[in-house]
Coordinates of C-alpha atoms and ligand atoms in Angstrom, one line a residue:
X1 CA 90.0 152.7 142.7
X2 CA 91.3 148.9 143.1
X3 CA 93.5 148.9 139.1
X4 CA 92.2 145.3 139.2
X5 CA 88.8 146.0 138.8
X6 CA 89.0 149.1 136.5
X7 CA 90.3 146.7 134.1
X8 CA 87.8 144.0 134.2
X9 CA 85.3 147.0 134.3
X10 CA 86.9 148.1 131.1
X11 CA 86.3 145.3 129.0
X12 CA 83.7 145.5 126.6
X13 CA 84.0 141.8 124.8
X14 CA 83.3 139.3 127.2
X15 CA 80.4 137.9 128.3
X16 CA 81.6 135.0 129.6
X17 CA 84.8 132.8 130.7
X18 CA 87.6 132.6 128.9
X19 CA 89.3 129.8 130.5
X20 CA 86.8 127.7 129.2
X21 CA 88.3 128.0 125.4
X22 CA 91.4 126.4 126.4
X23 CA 92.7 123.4 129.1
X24 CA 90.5 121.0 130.3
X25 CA 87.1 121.9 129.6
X26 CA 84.6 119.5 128.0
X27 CA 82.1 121.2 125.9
X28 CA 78.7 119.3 125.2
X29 CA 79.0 119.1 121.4
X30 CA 81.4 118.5 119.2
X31 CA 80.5 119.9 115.2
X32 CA 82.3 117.6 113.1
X33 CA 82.4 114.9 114.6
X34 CA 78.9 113.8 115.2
X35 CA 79.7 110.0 113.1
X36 CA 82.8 109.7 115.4
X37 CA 80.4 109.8 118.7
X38 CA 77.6 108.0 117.0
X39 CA 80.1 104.9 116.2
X40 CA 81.2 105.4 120.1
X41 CA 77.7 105.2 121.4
X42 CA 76.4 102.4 119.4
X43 CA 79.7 100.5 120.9
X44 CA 79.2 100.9 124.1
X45 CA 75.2 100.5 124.3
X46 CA 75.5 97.3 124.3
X47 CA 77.0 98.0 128.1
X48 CA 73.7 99.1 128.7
X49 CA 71.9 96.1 127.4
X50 CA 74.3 93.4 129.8
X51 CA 76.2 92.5 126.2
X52 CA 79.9 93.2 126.2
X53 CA 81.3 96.1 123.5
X54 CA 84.8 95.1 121.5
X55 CA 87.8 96.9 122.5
X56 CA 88.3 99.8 120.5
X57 CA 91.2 102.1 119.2
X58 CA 91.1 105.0 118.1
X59 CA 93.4 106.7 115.6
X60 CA 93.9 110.7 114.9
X61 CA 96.5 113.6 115.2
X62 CA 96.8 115.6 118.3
X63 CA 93.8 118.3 118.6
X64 CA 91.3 116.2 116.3
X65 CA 89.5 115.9 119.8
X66 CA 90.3 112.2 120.4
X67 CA 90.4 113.0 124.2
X68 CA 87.7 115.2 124.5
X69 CA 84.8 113.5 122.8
X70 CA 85.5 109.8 124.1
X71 CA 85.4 112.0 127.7
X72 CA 82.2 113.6 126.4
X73 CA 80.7 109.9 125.5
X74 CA 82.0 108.1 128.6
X75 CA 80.8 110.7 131.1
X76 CA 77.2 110.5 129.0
X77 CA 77.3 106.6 129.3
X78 CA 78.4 106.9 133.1
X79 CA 75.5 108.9 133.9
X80 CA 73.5 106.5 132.3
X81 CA 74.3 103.7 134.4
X82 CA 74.5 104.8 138.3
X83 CA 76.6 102.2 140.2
X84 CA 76.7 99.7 137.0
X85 CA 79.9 100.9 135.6
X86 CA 83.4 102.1 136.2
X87 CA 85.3 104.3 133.8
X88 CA 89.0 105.3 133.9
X89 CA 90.4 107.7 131.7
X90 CA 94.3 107.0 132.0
X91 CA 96.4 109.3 130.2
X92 CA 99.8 107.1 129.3
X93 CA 102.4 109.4 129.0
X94 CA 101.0 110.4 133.2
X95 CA 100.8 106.5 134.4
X96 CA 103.4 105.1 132.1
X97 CA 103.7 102.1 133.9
X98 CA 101.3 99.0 134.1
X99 CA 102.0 98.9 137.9
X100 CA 101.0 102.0 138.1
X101 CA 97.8 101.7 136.0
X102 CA 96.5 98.7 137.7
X103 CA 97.0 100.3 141.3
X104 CA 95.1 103.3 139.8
X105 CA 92.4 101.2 139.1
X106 CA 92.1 99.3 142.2
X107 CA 92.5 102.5 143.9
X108 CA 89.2 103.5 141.8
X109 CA 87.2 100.3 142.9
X110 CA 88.0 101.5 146.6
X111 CA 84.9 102.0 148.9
X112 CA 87.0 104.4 151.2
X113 CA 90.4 106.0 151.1
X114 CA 91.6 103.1 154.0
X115 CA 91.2 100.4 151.4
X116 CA 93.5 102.3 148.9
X117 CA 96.5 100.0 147.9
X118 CA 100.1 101.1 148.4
X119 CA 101.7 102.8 145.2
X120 CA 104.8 100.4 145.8
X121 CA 105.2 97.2 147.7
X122 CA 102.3 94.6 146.1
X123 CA 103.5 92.3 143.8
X124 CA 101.2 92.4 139.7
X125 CA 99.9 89.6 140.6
X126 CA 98.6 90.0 144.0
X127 CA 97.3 93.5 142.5
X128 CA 95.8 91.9 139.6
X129 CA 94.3 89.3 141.9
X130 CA 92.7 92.3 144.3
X131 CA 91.6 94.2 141.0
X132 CA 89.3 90.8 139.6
X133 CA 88.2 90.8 143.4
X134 CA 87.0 94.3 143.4
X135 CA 85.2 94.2 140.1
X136 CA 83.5 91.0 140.6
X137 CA 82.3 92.0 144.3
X138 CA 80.6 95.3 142.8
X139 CA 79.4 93.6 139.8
X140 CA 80.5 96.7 137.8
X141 CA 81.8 96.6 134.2
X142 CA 85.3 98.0 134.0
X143 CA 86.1 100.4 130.9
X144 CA 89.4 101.3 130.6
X145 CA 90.5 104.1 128.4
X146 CA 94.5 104.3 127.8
X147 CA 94.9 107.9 125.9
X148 CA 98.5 108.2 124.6
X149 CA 98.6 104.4 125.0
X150 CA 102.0 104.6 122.2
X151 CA 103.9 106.1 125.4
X152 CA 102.7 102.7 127.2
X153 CA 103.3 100.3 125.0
X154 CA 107.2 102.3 123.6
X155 CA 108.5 101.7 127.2
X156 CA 106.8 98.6 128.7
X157 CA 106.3 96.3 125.4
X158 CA 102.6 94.8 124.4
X159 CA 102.4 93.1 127.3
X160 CA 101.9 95.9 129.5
X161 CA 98.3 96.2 127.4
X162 CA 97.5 92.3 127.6
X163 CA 97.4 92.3 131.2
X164 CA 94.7 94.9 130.4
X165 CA 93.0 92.4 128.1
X166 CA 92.9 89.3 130.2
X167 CA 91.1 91.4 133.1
X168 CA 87.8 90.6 130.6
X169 CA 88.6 86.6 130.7
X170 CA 89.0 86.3 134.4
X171 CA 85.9 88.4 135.3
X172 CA 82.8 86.3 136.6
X173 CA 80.2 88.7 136.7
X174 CA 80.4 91.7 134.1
X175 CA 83.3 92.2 132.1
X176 CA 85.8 94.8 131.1
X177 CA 87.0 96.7 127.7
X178 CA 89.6 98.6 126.5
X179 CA 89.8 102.0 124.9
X180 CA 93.1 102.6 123.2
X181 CA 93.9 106.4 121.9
X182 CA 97.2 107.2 119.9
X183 CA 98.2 110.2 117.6
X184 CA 101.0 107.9 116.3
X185 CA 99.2 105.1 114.1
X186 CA 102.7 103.3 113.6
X187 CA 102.4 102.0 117.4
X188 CA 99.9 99.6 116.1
X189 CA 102.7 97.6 114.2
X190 CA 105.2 97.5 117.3
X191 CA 102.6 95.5 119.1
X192 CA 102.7 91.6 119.7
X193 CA 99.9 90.0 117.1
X194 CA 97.6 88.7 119.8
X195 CA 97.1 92.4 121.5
X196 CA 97.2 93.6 118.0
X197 CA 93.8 91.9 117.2
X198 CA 92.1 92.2 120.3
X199 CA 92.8 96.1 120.7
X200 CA 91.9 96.7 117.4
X201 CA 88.2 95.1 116.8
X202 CA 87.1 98.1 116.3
X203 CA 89.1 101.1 115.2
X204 CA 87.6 104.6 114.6
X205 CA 89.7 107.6 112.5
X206 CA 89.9 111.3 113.6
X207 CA 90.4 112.9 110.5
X208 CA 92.2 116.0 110.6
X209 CA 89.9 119.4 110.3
X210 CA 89.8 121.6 107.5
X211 CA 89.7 125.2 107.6
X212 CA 85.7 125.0 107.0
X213 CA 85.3 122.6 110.0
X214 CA 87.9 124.7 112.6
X215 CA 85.9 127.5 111.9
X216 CA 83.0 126.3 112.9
X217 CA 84.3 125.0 115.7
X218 CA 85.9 128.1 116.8
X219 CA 82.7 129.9 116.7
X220 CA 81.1 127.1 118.5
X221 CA 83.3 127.8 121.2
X222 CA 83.6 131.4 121.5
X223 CA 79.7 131.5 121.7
X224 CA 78.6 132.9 125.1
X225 CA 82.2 133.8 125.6
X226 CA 82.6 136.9 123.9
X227 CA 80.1 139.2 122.2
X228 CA 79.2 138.2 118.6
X229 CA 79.8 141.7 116.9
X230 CA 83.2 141.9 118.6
X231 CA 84.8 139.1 116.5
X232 CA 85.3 139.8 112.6
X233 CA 84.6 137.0 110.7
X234 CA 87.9 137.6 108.7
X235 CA 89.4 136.8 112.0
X236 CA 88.0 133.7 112.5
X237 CA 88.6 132.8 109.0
X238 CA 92.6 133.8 109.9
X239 CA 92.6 131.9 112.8
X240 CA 90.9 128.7 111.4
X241 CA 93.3 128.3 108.2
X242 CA 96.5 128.5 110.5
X243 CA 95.2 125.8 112.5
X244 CA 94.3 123.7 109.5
X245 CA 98.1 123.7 108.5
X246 CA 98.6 122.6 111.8
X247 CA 97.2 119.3 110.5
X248 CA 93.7 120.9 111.4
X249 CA 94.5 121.4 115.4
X250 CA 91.5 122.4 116.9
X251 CA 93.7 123.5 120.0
X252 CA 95.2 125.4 118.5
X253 CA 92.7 127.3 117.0
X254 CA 91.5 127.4 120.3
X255 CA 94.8 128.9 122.0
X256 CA 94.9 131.2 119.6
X257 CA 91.7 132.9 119.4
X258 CA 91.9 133.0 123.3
X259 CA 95.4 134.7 123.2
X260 CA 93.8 137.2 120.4
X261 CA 91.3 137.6 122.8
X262 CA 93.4 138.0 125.8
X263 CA 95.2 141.0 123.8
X264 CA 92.7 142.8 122.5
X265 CA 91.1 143.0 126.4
X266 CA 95.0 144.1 127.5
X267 CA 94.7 146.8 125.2
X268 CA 91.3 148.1 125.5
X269 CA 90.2 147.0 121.6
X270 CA 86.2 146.5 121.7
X271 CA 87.1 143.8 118.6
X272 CA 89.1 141.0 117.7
X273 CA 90.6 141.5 113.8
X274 CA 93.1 139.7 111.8
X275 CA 95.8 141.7 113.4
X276 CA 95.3 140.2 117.2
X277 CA 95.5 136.9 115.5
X278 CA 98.8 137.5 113.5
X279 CA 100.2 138.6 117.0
X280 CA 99.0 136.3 118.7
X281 CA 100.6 133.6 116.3
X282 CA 103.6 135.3 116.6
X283 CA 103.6 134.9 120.8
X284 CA 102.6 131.3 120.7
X285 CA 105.1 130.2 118.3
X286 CA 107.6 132.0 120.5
X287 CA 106.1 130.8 123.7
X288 CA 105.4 127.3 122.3
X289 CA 108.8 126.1 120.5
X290 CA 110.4 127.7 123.5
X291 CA 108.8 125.3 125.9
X292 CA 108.2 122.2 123.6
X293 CA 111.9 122.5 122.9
X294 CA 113.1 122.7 126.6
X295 CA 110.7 120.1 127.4
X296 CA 112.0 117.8 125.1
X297 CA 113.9 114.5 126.8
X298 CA 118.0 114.8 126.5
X299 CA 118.3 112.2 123.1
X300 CA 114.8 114.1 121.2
X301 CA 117.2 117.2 121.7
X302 CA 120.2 115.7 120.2
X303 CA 117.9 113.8 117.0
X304 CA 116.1 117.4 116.4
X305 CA 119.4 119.3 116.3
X306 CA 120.9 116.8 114.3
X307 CA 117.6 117.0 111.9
X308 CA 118.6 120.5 111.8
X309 CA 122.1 120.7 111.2
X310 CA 122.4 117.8 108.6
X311 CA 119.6 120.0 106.3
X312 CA 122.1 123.3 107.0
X313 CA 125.2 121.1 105.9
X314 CA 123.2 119.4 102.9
X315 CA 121.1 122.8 101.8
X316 CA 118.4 119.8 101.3
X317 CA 115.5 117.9 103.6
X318 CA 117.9 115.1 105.2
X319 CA 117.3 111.4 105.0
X320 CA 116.9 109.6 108.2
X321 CA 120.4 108.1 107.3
X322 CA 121.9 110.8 108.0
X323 CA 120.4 112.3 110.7
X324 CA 121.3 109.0 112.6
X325 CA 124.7 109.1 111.9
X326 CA 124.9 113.3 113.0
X327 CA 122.5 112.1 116.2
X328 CA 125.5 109.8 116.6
X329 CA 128.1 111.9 116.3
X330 CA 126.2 114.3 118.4
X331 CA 125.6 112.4 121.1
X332 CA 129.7 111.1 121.4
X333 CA 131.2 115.0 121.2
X334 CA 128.1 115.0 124.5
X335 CA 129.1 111.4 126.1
X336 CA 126.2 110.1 125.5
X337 CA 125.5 106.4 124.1
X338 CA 123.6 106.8 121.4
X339 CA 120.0 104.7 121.2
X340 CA 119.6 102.5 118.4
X341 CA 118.3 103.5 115.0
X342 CA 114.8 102.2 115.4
X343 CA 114.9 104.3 118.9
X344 CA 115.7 107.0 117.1
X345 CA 112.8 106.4 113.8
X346 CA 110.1 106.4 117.0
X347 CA 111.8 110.2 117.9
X348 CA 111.8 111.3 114.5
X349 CA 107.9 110.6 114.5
X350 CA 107.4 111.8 118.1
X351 CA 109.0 115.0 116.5
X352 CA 106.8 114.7 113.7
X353 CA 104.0 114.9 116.2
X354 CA 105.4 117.7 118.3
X355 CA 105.0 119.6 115.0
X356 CA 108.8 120.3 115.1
X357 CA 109.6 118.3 112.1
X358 CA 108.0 117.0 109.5
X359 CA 108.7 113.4 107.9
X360 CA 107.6 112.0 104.4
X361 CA 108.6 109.3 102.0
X362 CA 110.4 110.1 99.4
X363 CA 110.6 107.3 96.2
X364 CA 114.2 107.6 95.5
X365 CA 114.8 104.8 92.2
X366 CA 117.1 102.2 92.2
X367 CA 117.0 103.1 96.1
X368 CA 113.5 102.7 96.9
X369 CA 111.5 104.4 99.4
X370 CA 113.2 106.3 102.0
X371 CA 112.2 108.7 104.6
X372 CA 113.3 111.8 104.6
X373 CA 113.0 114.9 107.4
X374 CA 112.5 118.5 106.6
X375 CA 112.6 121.5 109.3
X376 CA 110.6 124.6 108.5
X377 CA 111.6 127.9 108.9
X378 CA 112.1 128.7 112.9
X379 CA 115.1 125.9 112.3
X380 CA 117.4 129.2 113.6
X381 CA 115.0 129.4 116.9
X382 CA 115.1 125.5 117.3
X383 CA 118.9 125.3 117.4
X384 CA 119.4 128.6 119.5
X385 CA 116.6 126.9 121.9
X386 CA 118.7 123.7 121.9
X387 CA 122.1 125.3 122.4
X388 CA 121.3 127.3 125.2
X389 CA 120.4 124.4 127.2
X390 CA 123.2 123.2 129.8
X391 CA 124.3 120.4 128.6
X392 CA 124.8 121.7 124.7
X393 CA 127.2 123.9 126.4
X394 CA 130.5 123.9 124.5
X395 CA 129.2 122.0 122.2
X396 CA 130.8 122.7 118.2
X397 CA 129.3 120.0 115.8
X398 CA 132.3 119.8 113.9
X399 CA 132.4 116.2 112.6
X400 CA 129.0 116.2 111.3
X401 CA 128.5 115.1 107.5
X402 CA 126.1 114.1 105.1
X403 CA 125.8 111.0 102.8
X404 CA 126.3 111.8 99.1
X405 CA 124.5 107.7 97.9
X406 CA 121.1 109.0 97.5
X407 CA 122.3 112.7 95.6
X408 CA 121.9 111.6 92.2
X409 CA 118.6 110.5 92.4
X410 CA 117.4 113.2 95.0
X411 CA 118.3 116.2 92.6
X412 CA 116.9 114.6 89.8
X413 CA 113.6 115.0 91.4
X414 CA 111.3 117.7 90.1
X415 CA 110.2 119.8 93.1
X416 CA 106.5 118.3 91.9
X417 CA 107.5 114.5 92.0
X418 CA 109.1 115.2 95.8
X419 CA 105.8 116.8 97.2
X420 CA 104.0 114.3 94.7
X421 CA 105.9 111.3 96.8
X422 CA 105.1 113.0 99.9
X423 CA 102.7 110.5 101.4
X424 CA 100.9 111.8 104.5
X425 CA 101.9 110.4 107.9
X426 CA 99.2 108.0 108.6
X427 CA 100.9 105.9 106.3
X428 CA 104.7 106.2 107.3
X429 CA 106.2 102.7 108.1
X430 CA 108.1 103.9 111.4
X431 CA 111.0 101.4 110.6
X432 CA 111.9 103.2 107.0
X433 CA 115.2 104.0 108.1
X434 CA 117.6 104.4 105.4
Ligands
LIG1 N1 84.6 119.3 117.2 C1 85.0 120.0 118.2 N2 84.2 120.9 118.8 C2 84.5 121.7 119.8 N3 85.7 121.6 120.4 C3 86.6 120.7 119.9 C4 86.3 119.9 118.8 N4 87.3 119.1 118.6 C5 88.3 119.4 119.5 N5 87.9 120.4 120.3 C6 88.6 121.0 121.4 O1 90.0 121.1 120.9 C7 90.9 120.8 122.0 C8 91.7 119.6 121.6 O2 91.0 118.4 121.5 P1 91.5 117.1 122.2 O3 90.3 116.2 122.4 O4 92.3 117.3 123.3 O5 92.3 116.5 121.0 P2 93.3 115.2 120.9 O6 93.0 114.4 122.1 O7 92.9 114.6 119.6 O8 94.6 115.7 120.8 C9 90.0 120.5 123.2 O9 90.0 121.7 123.9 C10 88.7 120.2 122.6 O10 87.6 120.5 123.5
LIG2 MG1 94.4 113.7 123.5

């Protein structure tokens, strides 16, 4: 007997494919977020109808299925007009250069594979030239979609996305328009005032899901997938209200029913209870941190460990103060040069993101507002992670203080008042650093 298929023959809770609750798959409705697709498709109709939408952006925290519905929408509205239109979804932190978005996009308009442009070579402006060519010779409307577009704009300035822009101005036939995504709403402010305006003449919020939402969601999913008995409720409920702390993830919930899932099949269970969800928390956040952690880029290393080790030495969240001046010292004990502050505020809320961190304002008196940085409870996992890599190695943190000016006022802060003052991140001011 072939062990391969005695398995699959063994499992009693699928009845269909599991892959499709994680990765890439687009599913064909999206509970929750029916106003978020009707603002989209009431947008771009007027693609339909010759008339030219706004440029749009589009705000929400990572898993609040940004990406997947405005793929849903676009891949609705591309069927809709055979030949008429040309989409490209470019994910940012992938193409993070405008040279190489605008060969992608010629690249797209090509007929054949021989009239593909060179990656390298061309100067912008010839490419830019051969792009406005291309469009206007297929009298096709051009819809760009920039997902992640804060990873454009953080390492190639606003202009990168007003070349973007001016593509509409030059075009003789149809036109072009933009689709900026970002989890990070405090990108908006880094840009130049005239993309500012023009990105943002529309702007549609992904609000975070609540427990009530994710579970729907998760049984919206698993429907067709696994058998409907085979799933306790209870389970679903577990699942949904870890990923709602998550700031309301939906991926999540996704990965983690599927790894719940994936264990109960190992171990020959006809049913998924809260106990294959609990472990299968427990193996994510193992797997996860592990990865995000190694994955992380040689100065987000040194800002997290100094996030960690200035709470340790203070017994107290840390101000972002302080965590520069650690990150500093950090980074000479390693040779490093150390970014500059503002550098290291656009970490802090990349770390934020990451879920690694998490950053609020704090209204500290005579001192004002100031940001502050807290790191949960796998802080002992983080730093082990952190240490073991390479070039940690040796490494002894023995210089690293904390500042004393903001003491006072901190401790005479009821524990209410600090979570009162805790203002959520949408409204952070990425350059509050104190
Ligand atoms: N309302 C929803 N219904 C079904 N699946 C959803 C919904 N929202 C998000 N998802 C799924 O959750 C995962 C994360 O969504 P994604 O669009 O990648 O989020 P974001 O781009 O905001 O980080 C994807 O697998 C997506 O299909
Ligand atoms: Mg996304």
């Amino acid at each position: 007997m072939n062990p391969f298929l005695e398995k699959t023959f063994q499992n009693t809770i699928l009845t269909g494919d599991l892959s499709l609750l994680g990765g890439s798959y687009i599913p064909d409705s999206f509970p929750h977020r029916e106003k978020q697709i009707e603002h989209l498709v009431n947008l771009l109709e007027s693609i339909t109808r010759n008339i030219n939408p706004s440029n749009l952006f589009i705000y929400g925290r990572t898993g609040s299925g940004k990406t997947s519905t405005v793929m849903h929408v676009t891949t609705l509205l591309s069927e809709a007009l055979p030949g008429k239109i040309v989409i490209k979804h470019i994910n940012c932190q992938v193409f993070d250069s405008i040279y190489s978005i605008m060969v992608t996009l010629v690249n797209t308009l090509s007929a054949q594979p021989d009239q593909n442009i060179p990656l390298s070579g061309w100067t912008l402006d010839r490419i830019y030239v051969e792009l406005i060519s291309r469009i206007d010779e297929k009298g096709v409307f051009l819809l760009v979609v920039l997902d992640e577009i804060d990873k454009l704009v953080q390492k190639n300035g606003s202009d990168s996305i007003y070349v973007l822009l001016k593509i509409a101005d030059d075009l003789k036939k149809r036109s072009s328009s933009l689709i900026g995504i970002t989890n990070y709403i405090g990108f908006l402010e880094s840009l130049d005032s005239r993309v500012q305006s023009r990105l943002r003449q529309e702007t549609i919020m992904f609000p975070p899901y609540n427990a009530t939402e994710l579970k729907d969601i998760i049984k919206y999913r698993v429907d067709g997938i696994v058998k409907k008995e085979s799933v306790d409720d209870s389970a679903i409920s577990l699942c949904a209200a870890i990923a709602a702390q998550e700031h309301g993830d939906a991926r999540k919930a996704l990965d983690l029913m599927k790894m719940a899932i994936e264990l109960a099949i190992r171990e020959g269970k006809d049913r998924i209870s809260e106990l294959e969800i609990t472990r299968a928390k427990d193996l994510l956040e193992i797997n996860v941190l592990r990865e995000t952690i190694k994955g992380l880029p040689a100065h987000s290393k040194c800002v997290l460990l100094s996030t960690i080790l200035s709470q340790d030495i203070s017994k107290r969240p840390s101000f972002t103060g302080e965590v520069y001046e650690n990150y500093s010292t950090i980074c000479s004990e390693l040779g490093y040069s150390p970014l500059t502050s503002r550098r290291v505020g656009d970490i802090i809320s990349d770390l934020d993101d990451s879920g690694l961190i998490t950053t609020r304002i704090a209204n500290l008196g005579r001192h004002g507002r100031t940001r502050y940085v807290e790191v949960g409870e796998k802080r002992e996992e983080m730093s082990k992670y952190i240490l073991e890599e390479e070039q940690f190695s040796g490494f002894q943190g023995k210089k690293l203080g904390r500042q004393t000016r903001f003491e006072g006022e901190w401790a005479d802060k009821s524990q209410n008042e600090k979570s009162i003052d805790a203002i959520t991140q949408a409204t952070i001011d990425p350059d509050i650093i104190n």
